[in-house]
Coordinates of C-alpha atoms and ligand atoms in Angstrom, one line a residue:
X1 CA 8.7 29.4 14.7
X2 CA 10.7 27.5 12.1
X3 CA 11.2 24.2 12.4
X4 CA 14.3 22.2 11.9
X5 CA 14.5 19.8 9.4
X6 CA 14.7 15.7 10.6
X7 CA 16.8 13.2 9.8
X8 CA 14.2 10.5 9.0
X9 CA 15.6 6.3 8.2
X10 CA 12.6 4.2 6.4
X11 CA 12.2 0.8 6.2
X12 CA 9.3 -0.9 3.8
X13 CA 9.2 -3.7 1.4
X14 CA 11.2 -2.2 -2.0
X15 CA 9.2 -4.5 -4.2
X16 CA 5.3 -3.9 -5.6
X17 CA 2.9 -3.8 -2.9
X18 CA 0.8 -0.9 -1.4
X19 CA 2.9 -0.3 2.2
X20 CA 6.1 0.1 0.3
X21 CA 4.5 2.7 -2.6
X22 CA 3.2 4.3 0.3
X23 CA 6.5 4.6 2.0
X24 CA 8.5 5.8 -0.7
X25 CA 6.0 8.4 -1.9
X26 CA 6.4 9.4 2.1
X27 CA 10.0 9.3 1.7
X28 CA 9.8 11.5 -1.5
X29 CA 7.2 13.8 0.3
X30 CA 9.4 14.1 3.1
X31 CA 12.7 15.3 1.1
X32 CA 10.8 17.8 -0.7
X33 CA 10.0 19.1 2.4
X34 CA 13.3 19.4 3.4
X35 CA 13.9 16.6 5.3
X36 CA 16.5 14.0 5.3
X37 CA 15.7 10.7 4.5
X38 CA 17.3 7.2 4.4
X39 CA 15.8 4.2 3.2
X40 CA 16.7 0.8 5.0
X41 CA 16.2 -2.3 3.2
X42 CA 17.4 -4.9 0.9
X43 CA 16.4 -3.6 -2.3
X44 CA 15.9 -0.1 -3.4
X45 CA 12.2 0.6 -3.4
X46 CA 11.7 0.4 -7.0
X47 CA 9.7 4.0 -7.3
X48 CA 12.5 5.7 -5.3
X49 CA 13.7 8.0 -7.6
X50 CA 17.7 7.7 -8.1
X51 CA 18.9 11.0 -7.9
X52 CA 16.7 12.9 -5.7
X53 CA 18.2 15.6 -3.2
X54 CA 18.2 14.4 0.3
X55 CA 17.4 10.6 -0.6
X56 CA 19.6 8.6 0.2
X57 CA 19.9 4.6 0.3
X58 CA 21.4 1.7 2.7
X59 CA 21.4 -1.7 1.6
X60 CA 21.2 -4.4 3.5
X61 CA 23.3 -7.1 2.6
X62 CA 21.9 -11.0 3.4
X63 CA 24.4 -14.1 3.4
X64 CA 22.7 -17.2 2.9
X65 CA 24.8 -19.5 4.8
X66 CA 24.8 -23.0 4.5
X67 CA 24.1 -23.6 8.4
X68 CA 20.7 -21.8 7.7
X69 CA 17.8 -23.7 6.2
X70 CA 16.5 -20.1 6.1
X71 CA 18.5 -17.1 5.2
X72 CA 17.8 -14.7 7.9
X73 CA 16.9 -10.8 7.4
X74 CA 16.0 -9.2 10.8
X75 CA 19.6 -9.3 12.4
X76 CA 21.4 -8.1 9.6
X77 CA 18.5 -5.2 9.1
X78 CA 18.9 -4.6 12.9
X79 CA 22.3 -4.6 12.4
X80 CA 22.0 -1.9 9.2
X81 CA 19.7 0.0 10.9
X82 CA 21.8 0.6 14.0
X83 CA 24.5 1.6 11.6
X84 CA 22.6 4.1 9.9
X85 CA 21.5 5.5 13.2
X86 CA 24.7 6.2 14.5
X87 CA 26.0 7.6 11.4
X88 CA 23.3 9.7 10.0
X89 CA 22.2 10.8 13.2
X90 CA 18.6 9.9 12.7
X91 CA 16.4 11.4 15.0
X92 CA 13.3 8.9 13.6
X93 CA 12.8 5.3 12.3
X94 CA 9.7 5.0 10.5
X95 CA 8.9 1.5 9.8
X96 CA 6.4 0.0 7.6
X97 CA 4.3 -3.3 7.8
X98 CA 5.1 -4.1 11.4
X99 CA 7.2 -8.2 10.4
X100 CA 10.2 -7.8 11.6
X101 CA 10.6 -4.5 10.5
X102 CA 9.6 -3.1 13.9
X103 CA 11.3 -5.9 15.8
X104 CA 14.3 -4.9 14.5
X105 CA 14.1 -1.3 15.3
X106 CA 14.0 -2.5 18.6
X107 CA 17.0 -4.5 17.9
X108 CA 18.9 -2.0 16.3
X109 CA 17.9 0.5 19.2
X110 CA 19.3 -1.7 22.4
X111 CA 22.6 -2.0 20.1
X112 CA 22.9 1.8 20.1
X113 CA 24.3 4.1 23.8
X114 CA 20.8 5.9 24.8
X115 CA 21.5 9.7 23.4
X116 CA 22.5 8.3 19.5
X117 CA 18.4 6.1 19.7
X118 CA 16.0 7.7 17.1
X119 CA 12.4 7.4 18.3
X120 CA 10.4 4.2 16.5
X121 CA 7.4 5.3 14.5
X122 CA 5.5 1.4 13.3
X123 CA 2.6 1.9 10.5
X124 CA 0.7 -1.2 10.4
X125 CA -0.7 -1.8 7.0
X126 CA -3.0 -4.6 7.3
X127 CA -1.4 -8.3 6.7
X128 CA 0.7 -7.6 9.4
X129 CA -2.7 -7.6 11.7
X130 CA -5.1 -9.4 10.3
X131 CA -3.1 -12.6 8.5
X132 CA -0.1 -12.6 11.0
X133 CA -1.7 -10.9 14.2
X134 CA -3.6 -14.3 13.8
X135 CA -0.3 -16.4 13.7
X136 CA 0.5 -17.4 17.4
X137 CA 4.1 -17.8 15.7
X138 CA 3.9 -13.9 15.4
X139 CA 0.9 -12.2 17.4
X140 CA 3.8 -12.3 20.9
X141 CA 6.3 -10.8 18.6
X142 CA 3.8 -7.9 17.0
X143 CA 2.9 -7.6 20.3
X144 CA 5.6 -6.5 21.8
X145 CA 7.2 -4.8 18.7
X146 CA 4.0 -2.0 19.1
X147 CA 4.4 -2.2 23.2
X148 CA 7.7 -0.7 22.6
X149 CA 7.5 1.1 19.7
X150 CA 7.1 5.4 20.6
X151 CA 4.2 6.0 18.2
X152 CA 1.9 3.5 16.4
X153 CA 0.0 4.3 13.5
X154 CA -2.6 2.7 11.3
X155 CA -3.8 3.3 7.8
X156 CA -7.7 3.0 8.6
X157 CA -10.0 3.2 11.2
X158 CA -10.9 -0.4 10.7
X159 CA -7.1 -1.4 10.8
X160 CA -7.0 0.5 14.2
X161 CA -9.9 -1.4 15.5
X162 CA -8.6 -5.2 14.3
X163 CA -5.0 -4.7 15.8
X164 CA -6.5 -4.1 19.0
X165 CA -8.9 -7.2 18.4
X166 CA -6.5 -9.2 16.8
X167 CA -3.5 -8.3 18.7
X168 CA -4.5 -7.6 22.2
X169 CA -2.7 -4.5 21.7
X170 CA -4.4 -1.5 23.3
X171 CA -2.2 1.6 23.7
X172 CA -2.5 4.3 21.7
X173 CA -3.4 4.3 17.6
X174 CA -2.7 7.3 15.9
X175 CA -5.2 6.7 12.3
X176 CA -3.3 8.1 9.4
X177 CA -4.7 7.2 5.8
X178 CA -3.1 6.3 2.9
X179 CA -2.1 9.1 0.6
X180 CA -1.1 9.2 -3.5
X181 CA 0.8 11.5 -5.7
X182 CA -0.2 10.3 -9.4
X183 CA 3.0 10.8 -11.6
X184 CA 2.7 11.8 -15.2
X185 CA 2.3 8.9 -17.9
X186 CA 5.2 8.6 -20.2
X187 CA 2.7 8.0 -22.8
X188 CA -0.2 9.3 -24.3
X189 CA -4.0 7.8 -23.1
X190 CA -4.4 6.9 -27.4
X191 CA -0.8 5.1 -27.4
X192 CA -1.7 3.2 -24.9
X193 CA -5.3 2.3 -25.9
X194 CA -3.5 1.4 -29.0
X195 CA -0.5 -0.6 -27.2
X196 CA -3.2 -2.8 -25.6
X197 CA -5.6 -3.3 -28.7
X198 CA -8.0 -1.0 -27.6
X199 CA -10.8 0.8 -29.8
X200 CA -13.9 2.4 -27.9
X201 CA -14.4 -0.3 -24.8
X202 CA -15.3 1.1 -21.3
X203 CA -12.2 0.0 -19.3
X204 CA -12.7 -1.7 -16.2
X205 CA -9.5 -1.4 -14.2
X206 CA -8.3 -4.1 -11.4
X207 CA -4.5 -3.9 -9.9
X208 CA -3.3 -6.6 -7.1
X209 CA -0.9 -9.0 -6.1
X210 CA -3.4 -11.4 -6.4
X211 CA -3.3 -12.8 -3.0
X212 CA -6.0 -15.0 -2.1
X213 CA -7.5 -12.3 -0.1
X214 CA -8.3 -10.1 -3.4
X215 CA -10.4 -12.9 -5.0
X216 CA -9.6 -12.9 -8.0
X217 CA -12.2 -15.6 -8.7
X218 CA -15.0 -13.5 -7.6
X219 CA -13.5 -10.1 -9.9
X220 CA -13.5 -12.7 -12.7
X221 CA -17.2 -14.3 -12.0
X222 CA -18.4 -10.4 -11.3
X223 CA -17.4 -9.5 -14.9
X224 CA -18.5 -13.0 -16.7
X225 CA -22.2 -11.5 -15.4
X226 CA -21.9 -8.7 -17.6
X227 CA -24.1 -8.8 -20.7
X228 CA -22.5 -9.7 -23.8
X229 CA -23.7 -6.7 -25.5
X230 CA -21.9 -4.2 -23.7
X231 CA -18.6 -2.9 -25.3
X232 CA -16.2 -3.2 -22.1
X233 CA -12.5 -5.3 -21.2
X234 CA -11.2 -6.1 -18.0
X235 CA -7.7 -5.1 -17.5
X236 CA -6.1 -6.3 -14.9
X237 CA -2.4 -5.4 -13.8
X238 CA -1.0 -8.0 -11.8
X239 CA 2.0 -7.7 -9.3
X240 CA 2.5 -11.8 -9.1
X241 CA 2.1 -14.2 -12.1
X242 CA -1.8 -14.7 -13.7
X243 CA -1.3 -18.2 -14.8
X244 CA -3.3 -19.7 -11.7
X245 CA -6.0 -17.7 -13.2
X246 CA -5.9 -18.4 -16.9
X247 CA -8.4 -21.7 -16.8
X248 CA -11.2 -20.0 -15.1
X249 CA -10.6 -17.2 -17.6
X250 CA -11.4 -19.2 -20.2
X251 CA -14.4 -21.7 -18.5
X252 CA -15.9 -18.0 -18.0
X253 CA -15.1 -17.5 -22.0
X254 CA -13.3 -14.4 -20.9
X255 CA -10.3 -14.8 -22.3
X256 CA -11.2 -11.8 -25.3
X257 CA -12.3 -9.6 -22.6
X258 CA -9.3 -9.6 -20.0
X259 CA -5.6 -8.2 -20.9
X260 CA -3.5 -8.9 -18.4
X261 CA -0.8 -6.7 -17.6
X262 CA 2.1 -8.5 -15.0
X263 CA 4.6 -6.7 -13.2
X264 CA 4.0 -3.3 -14.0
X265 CA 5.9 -0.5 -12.5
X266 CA 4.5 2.5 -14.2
X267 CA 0.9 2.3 -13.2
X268 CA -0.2 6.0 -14.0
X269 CA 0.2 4.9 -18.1
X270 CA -2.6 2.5 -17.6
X271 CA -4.6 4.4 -14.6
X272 CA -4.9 7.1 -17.1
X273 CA -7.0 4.9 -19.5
X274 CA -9.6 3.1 -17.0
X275 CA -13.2 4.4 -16.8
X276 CA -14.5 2.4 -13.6
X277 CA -12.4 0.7 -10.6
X278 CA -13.0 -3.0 -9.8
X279 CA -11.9 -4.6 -6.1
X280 CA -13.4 -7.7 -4.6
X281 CA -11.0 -8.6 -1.5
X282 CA -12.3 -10.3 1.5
X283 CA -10.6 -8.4 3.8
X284 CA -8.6 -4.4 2.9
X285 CA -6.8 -2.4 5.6
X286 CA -7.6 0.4 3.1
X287 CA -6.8 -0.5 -0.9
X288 CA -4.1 1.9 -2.4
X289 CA -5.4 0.9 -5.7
X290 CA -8.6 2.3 -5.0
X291 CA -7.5 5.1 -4.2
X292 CA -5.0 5.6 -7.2
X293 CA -7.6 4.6 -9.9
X294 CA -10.3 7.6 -7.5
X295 CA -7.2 9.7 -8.4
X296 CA -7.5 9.7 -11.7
X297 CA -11.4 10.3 -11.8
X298 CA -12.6 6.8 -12.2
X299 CA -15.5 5.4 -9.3
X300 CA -15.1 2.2 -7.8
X301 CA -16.5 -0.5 -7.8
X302 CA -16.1 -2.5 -5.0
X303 CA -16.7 -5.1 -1.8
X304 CA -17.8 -3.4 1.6
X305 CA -14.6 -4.7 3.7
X306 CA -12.1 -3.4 5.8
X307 CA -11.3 0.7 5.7
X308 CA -13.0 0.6 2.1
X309 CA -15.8 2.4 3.3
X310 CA -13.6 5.0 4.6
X311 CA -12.2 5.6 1.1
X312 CA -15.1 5.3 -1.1
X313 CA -18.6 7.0 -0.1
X314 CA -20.9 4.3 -1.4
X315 CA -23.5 6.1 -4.1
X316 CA -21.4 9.2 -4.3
X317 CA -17.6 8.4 -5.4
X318 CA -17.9 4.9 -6.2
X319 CA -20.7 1.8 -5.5
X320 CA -20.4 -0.7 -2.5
X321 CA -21.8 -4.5 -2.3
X322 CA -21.3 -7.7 0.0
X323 CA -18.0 -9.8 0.4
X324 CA -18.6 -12.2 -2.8
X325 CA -21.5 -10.9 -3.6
X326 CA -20.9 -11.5 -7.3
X327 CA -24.5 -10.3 -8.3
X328 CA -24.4 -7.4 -6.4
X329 CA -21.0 -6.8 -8.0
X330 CA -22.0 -7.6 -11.1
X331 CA -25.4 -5.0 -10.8
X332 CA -23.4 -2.0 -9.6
X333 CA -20.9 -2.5 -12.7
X334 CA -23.2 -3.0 -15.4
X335 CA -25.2 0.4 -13.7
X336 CA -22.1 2.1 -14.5
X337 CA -21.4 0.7 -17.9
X338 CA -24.8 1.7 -19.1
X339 CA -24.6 5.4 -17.7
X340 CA -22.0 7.3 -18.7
X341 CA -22.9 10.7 -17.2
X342 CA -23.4 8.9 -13.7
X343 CA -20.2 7.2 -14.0
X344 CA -18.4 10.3 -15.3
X345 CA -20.3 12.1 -11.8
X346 CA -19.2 9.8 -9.5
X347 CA -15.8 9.6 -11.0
X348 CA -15.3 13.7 -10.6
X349 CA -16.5 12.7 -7.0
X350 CA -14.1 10.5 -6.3
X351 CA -11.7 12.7 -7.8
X352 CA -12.9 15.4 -5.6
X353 CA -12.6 13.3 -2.5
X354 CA -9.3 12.3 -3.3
X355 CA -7.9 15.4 -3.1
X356 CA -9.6 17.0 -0.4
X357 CA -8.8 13.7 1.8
X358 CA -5.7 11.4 1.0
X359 CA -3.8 13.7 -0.7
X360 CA 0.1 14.6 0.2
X361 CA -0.6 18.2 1.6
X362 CA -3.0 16.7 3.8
X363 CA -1.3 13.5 4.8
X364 CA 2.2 14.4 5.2
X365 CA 1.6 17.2 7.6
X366 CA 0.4 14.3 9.6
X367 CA 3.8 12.2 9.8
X368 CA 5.5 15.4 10.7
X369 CA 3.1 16.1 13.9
X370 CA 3.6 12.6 14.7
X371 CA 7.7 12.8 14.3
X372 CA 7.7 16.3 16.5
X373 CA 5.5 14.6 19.3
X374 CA 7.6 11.3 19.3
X375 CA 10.2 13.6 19.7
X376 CA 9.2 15.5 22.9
X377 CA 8.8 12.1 24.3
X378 CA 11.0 10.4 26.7
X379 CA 13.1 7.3 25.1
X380 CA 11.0 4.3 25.0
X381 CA 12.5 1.4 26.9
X382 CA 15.6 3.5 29.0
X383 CA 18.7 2.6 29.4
X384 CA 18.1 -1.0 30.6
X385 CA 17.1 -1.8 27.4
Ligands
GMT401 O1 -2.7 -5.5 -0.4 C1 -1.6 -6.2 -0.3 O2 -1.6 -7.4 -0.2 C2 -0.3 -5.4 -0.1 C3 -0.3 -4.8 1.2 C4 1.1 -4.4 1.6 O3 1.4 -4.6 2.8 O4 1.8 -3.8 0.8 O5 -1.2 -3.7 1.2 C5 -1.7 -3.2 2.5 O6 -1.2 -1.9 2.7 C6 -1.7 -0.9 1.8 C7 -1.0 0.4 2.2 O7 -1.3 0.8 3.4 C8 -3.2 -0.8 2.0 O8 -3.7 0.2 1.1 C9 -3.8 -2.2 1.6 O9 -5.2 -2.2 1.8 C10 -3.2 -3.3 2.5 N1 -3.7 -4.6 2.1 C11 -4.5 -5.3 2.9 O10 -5.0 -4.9 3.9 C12 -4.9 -6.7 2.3

């Protein structure tokens, strides 16, 4: 039976961050597919390619007025969203990281007559449950915003398991991992080795936004254990300023062994050059990151937290230790500095694993079931609504 393409709004944080990569590579996925899509939001997601068929893009436009002592987004997004519903027809709104993008799919729904209401899919990604689940500002809100959304999804086991425990929120969680489509570099692996003052160092790679939750501190002590004599650098791309950073850089006499990289939008150029992962957050719904550096055949290295042991499969495709376990940390790394054929094994591992589980043909399908099943379901909310 062939099934007719959907008309599919998105909404995701445009700027650098795992949920809204993950949304526009959906987005993207989804086109190609023959789907079409329409992203909702007040930037354009800044790897949303410009003239892709079936891509299209809404802004939405935020006054700050005066009366305001903060500019508010979630009416006019309703309001955008609402819009876009009605006149694209969409039959699904897919919204990412569940503040106040789900909220105001709600909102935009109760502005639209019953038959023109697409069906409300919410991904939680992980902040949105574990830092603002624990908000009692928020928790009511997120709440109530997965009560009535028609499906709910989560991007790990472990996210699945804190919304519920953080939340209180105990319908239905579909799990539905993260997924990555590597693009090619622009530049060769020996231009860029050469752009960043490279000659033969083992590169250990780190990208983040540096929120307190990736310690940074603990990814800069795991690296000041390293011996002296081994020929490595630490670089680290970083998707918020490094300056917070830059003393205990140098107190840990790093400041020759870590090029920083900020703001970086093409990540595959500097993916393609790193030999071994490095991740030491407290707390990880899942870790895109990861999963793009296993992508391009490097192992991580990383803390046991969160869905991380879903991604990587400790002693196979990369090497697990403690939250802050800087020793441990430090251990695993210099094991894979010093062995080149283990770290080459693991990294065709994680390679491997990859593919065969977070990859787009096995992820997409997934949004697609969930799409068709919201579908066949009858309107959340009703008419009263
Ligand atoms: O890691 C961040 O702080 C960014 C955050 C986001 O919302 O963009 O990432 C979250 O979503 C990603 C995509 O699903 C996950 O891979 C990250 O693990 C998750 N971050 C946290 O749970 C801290």
């Amino acid at each position: 039976m062939t099934l007719l393409p959907l008309k599919i709004g998105i909404t995701c944080y445009p700027s650098v961050g795992g949920s809204g990569v993950l949304a526009t590579s959906l987005g993207e996925e989804l086109a190609q597919r023959g789907h079409e899509v329409h992203f909702i939001s007040y930037e354009r997601p800044f790897r949303l390619p410009e003239h892709a068929p079936r891509i299209h893009f809404h802004p939405v436009v935020i006054n700050d007025y005066e009366l305001f002592k903060y500019p508010d987004y979630t009416l006019p997004l309703s309001v955008r969203m609402a819009e876009v519903s009605q006149q694209c027809r969409l039959d699904i709104l897919h919204v990412h990281y569940a503040v106040p993008h789900a909220t105001a799919a709600l909102l935009a729904n109760a502005m639209l007559p019953a038959a023109r209401r697409p069906r409300i899919i919410t991904t939680v990604h992980g902040t949105d449950t574990t830092l603002l689940g624990n908000d009692p500002g928020y928790r009511p809100a997120i709440h109530h915003a997965l009560t009535r959304s028609d499906v709910v999804t989560a991007v790990s086991h472990h996210l699945r398991e804190e919304t519920r425990r953080v939340i209180g929120y105990h319908g239905p969680i579909e799990v539905i991992h993260n997924f990555y489509v590597p693009r090619p570099p622009t530049r060769s692996a020996a231009a860029v080795r050469h752009s960043l003052g490279l000659h033969g160092e083992t590169v250990i790679f780190h990208a983040s936004n540096l929120r307190p939750v990736k310690r940074i501190d603990v990814l800069l002590e795991t690296v000041a254990r390293l011996r002296d004599r081994e020929d490595w650098k630490l670089l680290l791309l970083a998707g918020a300023p490094f300056e917070p950073f830059a003393r205990d850089r140098q107190r840990l006499q790093l400041t020759d062994r870590v090029i920083v990289r900020e703001k970086v939008l093409d990540v595959e150029e500097y993916l393609q050059i790193a030999d071994i992962g490095l991740f030491t957050s407290d707390t990880e719904s899942f870790c895109l990151s990861l999963l793009e550096a296993m992508c391009f055949g490097c192992p991580g290295v990383s803390t046991r937290v969160g869905g991380i042991p879903e991604v990587i499969e400790a002693g196979v495709s990369g090497l697990l230790a403690p939250s802050g376990d800087v020793e441990a940390l430090g251990g695993h790394l210099r094991r894979l500095l010093c062995n080149p054929a283990e770290r080459r094994q693991m990294g065709a591992a994680a390679r491997a694993r990859a593919r065969a589980h977070f990859s787009a043909e096995i992820i997409v399908p997934r949004y697609e079931a969930v799409y068709r099943r919201a579908l066949e379901l009858p309107l959340a909310g009703g008419p009263h609504d």
